Amino acid sequence: MDHNAVMDAIYARGWAIVDDFLSPAEVAALRACLPAAWQPAGIGREGLHQGNADIRRDQIHWLDAELGAPVADYLARMESLRIAANRLLMLGLFDYEAHFARYRPGDFYATHRDAFAGRSNRRLTSVFYLNQDWQPADGGLLRVYDDDEQHLMDVSPMGGRLVLFLSEEFPHEVLPAREERYSIAGWFRVNGTGLGRVDPPR
């Protein structure tokens, strides 16, 4: 992957899509690390965190390197992206957090932002897809809006595809899936205090 080209795209328009970020074999190795146990995703921070099935119905499992070598490799690649973003875009990104996300048939995530200007330490969102042979009839599109909340694009959750966008600038939603849908949702963050972990995602 050409880090310069990706960061140029983010600088120019605020987002980038990288197909074949990982090979099919590497995607399959990550899928083999999917957990047996999942927790319902929620909305809000810490004491305000709660489930709301009218807004989102996905399930999550937070990532760490102990889930296996493929996960450790993925996190190392995200670290390379963090360094490139700081070098080329001067974003001041401090760390990265991510989770596996599972959408069962009928699951969705209503329109939301991953961060609000000046109110979050999330600066750059990543979504990496783990789905094999995803078809248009399978649903589960990532629908992205511009900062004026006008429809910008639909992204199919094809295995191996990485999506990056500035967290504060793009409202987005996940349309209902018709097949089981897997991804890794993550956020590059600046160093902040008292913000805690939010529980958004795809």
mmCIF file of C-alpha atoms in Angstrom:
data_model
loop_
_atom_site.group_PDB
_atom_site.id
_atom_site.type_symbol
_atom_site.label_atom_id
_atom_site.label_comp_id
_atom_site.label_asym_id
_atom_site.label_seq_id
_atom_site.Cartn_x
_atom_site.Cartn_y
_atom_site.Cartn_z
ATOM 1 C CA MET A 1 0.000 0.000 0.000
ATOM 2 C CA ASP A 2 1.240 3.469 -0.915
ATOM 3 C CA HIS A 3 0.976 5.482 2.306
ATOM 4 C CA ASN A 4 1.620 8.722 0.431
ATOM 5 C CA ALA A 5 -1.302 8.161 -1.958
ATOM 6 C CA VAL A 6 -3.655 7.280 0.906
ATOM 7 C CA MET A 7 -2.712 10.347 2.917
ATOM 8 C CA ASP A 8 -2.963 12.544 -0.203
ATOM 9 C CA ALA A 9 -6.545 11.317 -0.658
ATOM 10 C CA ILE A 10 -7.421 12.040 2.967
ATOM 11 C CA TYR A 11 -5.854 15.498 2.682
ATOM 12 C CA ALA A 12 -7.760 16.271 -0.529
ATOM 13 C CA ARG A 13 -11.226 14.937 0.324
ATOM 14 C CA GLY A 14 -11.176 13.601 3.881
ATOM 15 C CA TRP A 15 -11.458 9.903 3.009
ATOM 16 C CA ALA A 16 -9.715 7.047 1.205
ATOM 17 C CA ILE A 17 -10.683 3.529 0.129
ATOM 18 C CA VAL A 18 -7.966 0.891 -0.277
ATOM 19 C CA ASP A 19 -9.021 -2.342 -1.957
ATOM 20 C CA ASP A 20 -6.861 -5.419 -1.345
ATOM 21 C CA PHE A 21 -5.330 -3.877 1.758
ATOM 22 C CA LEU A 22 -4.763 -7.492 2.812
ATOM 23 C CA SER A 23 -4.635 -10.586 0.613
ATOM 24 C CA PRO A 24 -7.483 -13.141 0.649
ATOM 25 C CA ALA A 25 -5.271 -15.460 2.710
ATOM 26 C CA GLU A 26 -4.601 -12.716 5.258
ATOM 27 C CA VAL A 27 -8.315 -11.882 5.440
ATOM 28 C CA ALA A 28 -9.086 -15.563 6.048
ATOM 29 C CA ALA A 29 -6.466 -15.671 8.813
ATOM 30 C CA LEU A 30 -8.126 -12.692 10.515
ATOM 31 C CA ARG A 31 -11.547 -14.335 10.189
ATOM 32 C CA ALA A 32 -10.109 -17.370 11.973
ATOM 33 C CA CYS A 33 -9.443 -15.048 14.950
ATOM 34 C CA LEU A 34 -13.093 -14.047 15.291
ATOM 35 C CA PRO A 35 -14.180 -14.698 18.889
ATOM 36 C CA ALA A 36 -16.705 -17.204 20.113
ATOM 37 C CA ALA A 37 -18.142 -14.653 22.579
ATOM 38 C CA TRP A 38 -19.581 -11.280 21.548
ATOM 39 C CA GLN A 39 -21.122 -8.414 23.481
ATOM 40 C CA PRO A 40 -23.973 -6.199 22.325
ATOM 41 C CA ALA A 41 -22.735 -2.858 21.058
ATOM 42 C CA GLY A 42 -24.000 0.285 22.728
ATOM 43 C CA ILE A 43 -23.937 4.042 22.456
ATOM 44 C CA GLY A 44 -22.618 6.755 24.764
ATOM 45 C CA ARG A 45 -19.639 7.026 27.074
ATOM 46 C CA GLU A 46 -18.855 5.251 30.307
ATOM 47 C CA GLY A 47 -21.690 5.984 32.770
ATOM 48 C CA LEU A 48 -23.950 7.072 29.895
ATOM 49 C CA HIS A 49 -23.233 3.944 27.873
ATOM 50 C CA GLN A 50 -26.371 1.997 27.037
ATOM 51 C CA GLY A 51 -27.830 -0.363 24.488
ATOM 52 C CA ASN A 52 -30.367 1.006 22.026
ATOM 53 C CA ALA A 53 -31.681 -1.447 19.432
ATOM 54 C CA ASP A 54 -33.399 1.396 17.586
ATOM 55 C CA ILE A 55 -29.973 2.869 16.765
ATOM 56 C CA ARG A 56 -27.651 -0.121 16.454
ATOM 57 C CA ARG A 57 -27.886 -3.884 16.674
ATOM 58 C CA ASP A 58 -24.364 -5.084 15.980
ATOM 59 C CA GLN A 59 -22.141 -7.050 18.345
ATOM 60 C CA ILE A 60 -18.497 -6.330 19.112
ATOM 61 C CA HIS A 61 -15.294 -7.741 20.586
ATOM 62 C CA TRP A 62 -12.390 -5.389 21.319
ATOM 63 C CA LEU A 63 -9.082 -6.199 19.630
ATOM 64 C CA ASP A 64 -5.765 -6.924 21.270
ATOM 65 C CA ALA A 65 -2.675 -8.748 20.044
ATOM 66 C CA GLU A 66 -3.429 -11.751 22.279
ATOM 67 C CA LEU A 67 -6.209 -12.777 19.870
ATOM 68 C CA GLY A 68 -3.524 -14.185 17.579
ATOM 69 C CA ALA A 69 -0.688 -13.384 15.200
ATOM 70 C CA PRO A 70 -3.005 -12.146 12.389
ATOM 71 C CA VAL A 71 -4.525 -9.588 14.768
ATOM 72 C CA ALA A 72 -1.078 -8.524 15.964
ATOM 73 C CA ASP A 73 -0.026 -8.077 12.325
ATOM 74 C CA TYR A 74 -3.139 -6.024 11.573
ATOM 75 C CA LEU A 75 -2.466 -3.769 14.558
ATOM 76 C CA ALA A 76 1.137 -3.338 13.392
ATOM 77 C CA ARG A 77 -0.138 -2.214 9.989
ATOM 78 C CA MET A 78 -2.420 0.289 11.678
ATOM 79 C CA GLU A 79 0.579 1.571 13.619
ATOM 80 C CA SER A 80 2.362 2.171 10.307
ATOM 81 C CA LEU A 81 -0.669 4.125 9.101
ATOM 82 C CA ARG A 82 -0.674 6.167 12.314
ATOM 83 C CA ILE A 83 2.970 7.094 11.817
ATOM 84 C CA ALA A 84 2.328 8.008 8.167
ATOM 85 C CA ALA A 85 -0.675 10.159 9.070
ATOM 86 C CA ASN A 86 1.372 12.044 11.641
ATOM 87 C CA ARG A 87 4.296 12.497 9.264
ATOM 88 C CA LEU A 88 2.284 13.564 6.214
ATOM 89 C CA LEU A 89 -0.854 15.151 7.699
ATOM 90 C CA MET A 90 0.453 16.236 11.108
ATOM 91 C CA LEU A 91 -2.644 14.897 12.855
ATOM 92 C CA GLY A 92 -0.913 14.267 16.176
ATOM 93 C CA LEU A 93 -2.413 10.787 16.489
ATOM 94 C CA PHE A 94 -1.448 9.143 19.763
ATOM 95 C CA ASP A 95 -2.895 5.627 19.621
ATOM 96 C CA TYR A 96 -5.383 3.283 17.959
ATOM 97 C CA GLU A 97 -8.297 1.270 19.299
ATOM 98 C CA ALA A 98 -10.419 -1.216 17.367
ATOM 99 C CA HIS A 99 -12.960 -3.995 17.658
ATOM 100 C CA PHE A 100 -14.357 -6.810 15.594
ATOM 101 C CA ALA A 101 -17.966 -6.087 14.606
ATOM 102 C CA ARG A 102 -20.594 -8.678 13.705
ATOM 103 C CA TYR A 103 -23.891 -7.896 12.012
ATOM 104 C CA ARG A 104 -26.383 -10.725 11.880
ATOM 105 C CA PRO A 105 -29.167 -10.694 9.253
ATOM 106 C CA GLY A 106 -31.376 -7.679 9.987
ATOM 107 C CA ASP A 107 -28.740 -5.834 12.043
ATOM 108 C CA PHE A 108 -27.946 -2.200 11.223
ATOM 109 C CA TYR A 109 -26.433 0.975 12.643
ATOM 110 C CA ALA A 110 -28.379 4.193 12.144
ATOM 111 C CA THR A 111 -26.770 7.437 10.964
ATOM 112 C CA HIS A 112 -24.188 8.778 13.414
ATOM 113 C CA ARG A 113 -20.809 10.465 13.668
ATOM 114 C CA ASP A 114 -17.836 8.822 15.325
ATOM 115 C CA ALA A 115 -16.748 12.156 16.792
ATOM 116 C CA PHE A 116 -18.033 15.705 17.204
ATOM 117 C CA ALA A 117 -15.749 18.681 16.674
ATOM 118 C CA GLY A 118 -13.856 19.481 19.866
ATOM 119 C CA ARG A 119 -15.696 16.836 21.897
ATOM 120 C CA SER A 120 -13.797 13.632 21.179
ATOM 121 C CA ASN A 121 -10.240 12.411 20.866
ATOM 122 C CA ARG A 122 -11.071 10.374 17.753
ATOM 123 C CA ARG A 123 -9.638 11.907 14.592
ATOM 124 C CA LEU A 124 -9.427 9.200 11.915
ATOM 125 C CA THR A 125 -11.824 6.264 11.532
ATOM 126 C CA SER A 126 -10.881 2.960 9.906
ATOM 127 C CA VAL A 127 -13.130 0.133 8.743
ATOM 128 C CA PHE A 128 -11.673 -3.102 7.388
ATOM 129 C CA TYR A 129 -13.947 -5.780 5.930
ATOM 130 C CA LEU A 130 -13.625 -9.529 6.474
ATOM 131 C CA ASN A 131 -16.463 -10.787 4.259
ATOM 132 C CA GLN A 132 -15.934 -13.407 1.581
ATOM 133 C CA ASP A 133 -17.763 -13.222 -1.766
ATOM 134 C CA TRP A 134 -20.064 -10.413 -0.613
ATOM 135 C CA GLN A 135 -22.882 -9.797 -3.116
ATOM 136 C CA PRO A 136 -25.081 -6.695 -3.618
ATOM 137 C CA ALA A 137 -28.103 -8.686 -2.433
ATOM 138 C CA ASP A 138 -26.357 -9.259 0.908
ATOM 139 C CA GLY A 139 -26.987 -5.626 1.955
ATOM 140 C CA GLY A 140 -24.913 -4.177 4.779
ATOM 141 C CA LEU A 141 -23.600 -1.193 2.803
ATOM 142 C CA LEU A 142 -21.695 1.563 4.593
ATOM 143 C CA ARG A 143 -23.564 4.728 3.571
ATOM 144 C CA VAL A 144 -21.517 7.892 3.993
ATOM 145 C CA TYR A 145 -22.758 11.494 4.058
ATOM 146 C CA ASP A 146 -20.819 14.714 3.715
ATOM 147 C CA ASP A 147 -20.567 17.300 6.482
ATOM 148 C CA ASP A 148 -23.865 18.828 5.279
ATOM 149 C CA GLU A 149 -25.466 15.378 5.657
ATOM 150 C CA GLN A 150 -25.934 14.956 1.908
ATOM 151 C CA HIS A 151 -25.452 11.444 0.530
ATOM 152 C CA LEU A 152 -21.832 11.035 -0.563
ATOM 153 C CA MET A 153 -21.302 7.353 -1.361
ATOM 154 C CA ASP A 154 -22.170 3.740 -0.585
ATOM 155 C CA VAL A 155 -19.355 1.327 0.205
ATOM 156 C CA SER A 156 -19.785 -2.423 -0.205
ATOM 157 C CA PRO A 157 -18.201 -4.451 2.640
ATOM 158 C CA MET A 158 -15.955 -6.487 0.359
ATOM 159 C CA GLY A 159 -13.309 -8.604 2.054
ATOM 160 C CA GLY A 160 -9.877 -6.963 2.023
ATOM 161 C CA ARG A 161 -11.236 -3.422 1.645
ATOM 162 C CA LEU A 162 -10.053 -0.701 4.023
ATOM 163 C CA VAL A 163 -11.982 2.557 4.439
ATOM 164 C CA LEU A 164 -10.471 5.587 6.185
ATOM 165 C CA PHE A 165 -12.194 8.908 6.892
ATOM 166 C CA LEU A 166 -11.917 11.893 9.200
ATOM 167 C CA SER A 167 -14.052 11.029 12.204
ATOM 168 C CA GLU A 168 -15.573 14.474 12.774
ATOM 169 C CA GLU A 169 -16.580 15.196 9.181
ATOM 170 C CA PHE A 170 -18.606 12.278 7.849
ATOM 171 C CA PRO A 171 -21.932 11.060 9.264
ATOM 172 C CA HIS A 172 -22.506 7.464 8.202
ATOM 173 C CA GLU A 173 -24.702 4.439 8.728
ATOM 174 C CA VAL A 174 -24.690 0.702 8.107
ATOM 175 C CA LEU A 175 -27.703 -0.441 6.127
ATOM 176 C CA PRO A 176 -29.401 -3.679 7.250
ATOM 177 C CA ALA A 177 -27.383 -6.790 6.483
ATOM 178 C CA ARG A 178 -29.028 -9.825 4.915
ATOM 179 C CA GLU A 179 -26.093 -12.141 5.593
ATOM 180 C CA GLU A 180 -23.697 -12.299 8.534
ATOM 181 C CA ARG A 181 -21.252 -9.397 8.083
ATOM 182 C CA TYR A 182 -17.859 -8.935 9.755
ATOM 183 C CA SER A 183 -15.480 -6.011 9.983
ATOM 184 C CA ILE A 184 -12.843 -4.381 12.141
ATOM 185 C CA ALA A 185 -13.832 -0.860 13.162
ATOM 186 C CA GLY A 186 -11.118 1.344 14.603
ATOM 187 C CA TRP A 187 -10.174 4.892 15.543
ATOM 188 C CA PHE A 188 -6.868 6.720 15.574
ATOM 189 C CA ARG A 189 -6.955 9.057 18.540
ATOM 190 C CA VAL A 190 -5.173 12.106 19.841
ATOM 191 C CA ASN A 191 -4.027 12.152 23.443
ATOM 192 C CA GLY A 192 -6.942 13.333 25.571
ATOM 193 C CA THR A 193 -7.981 12.910 29.186
ATOM 194 C CA GLY A 194 -11.343 12.161 30.694
ATOM 195 C CA LEU A 195 -12.944 11.132 27.396
ATOM 196 C CA GLY A 196 -13.078 7.409 27.945
ATOM 197 C CA ARG A 197 -13.826 4.769 25.319
ATOM 198 C CA VAL A 198 -16.850 5.285 23.108
ATOM 199 C CA ASP A 199 -18.603 2.304 21.671
ATOM 200 C CA PRO A 200 -19.499 3.239 18.112
ATOM 201 C CA PRO A 201 -19.308 0.978 15.087
ATOM 202 C CA ARG A 202 -19.734 -0.953 12.015
#
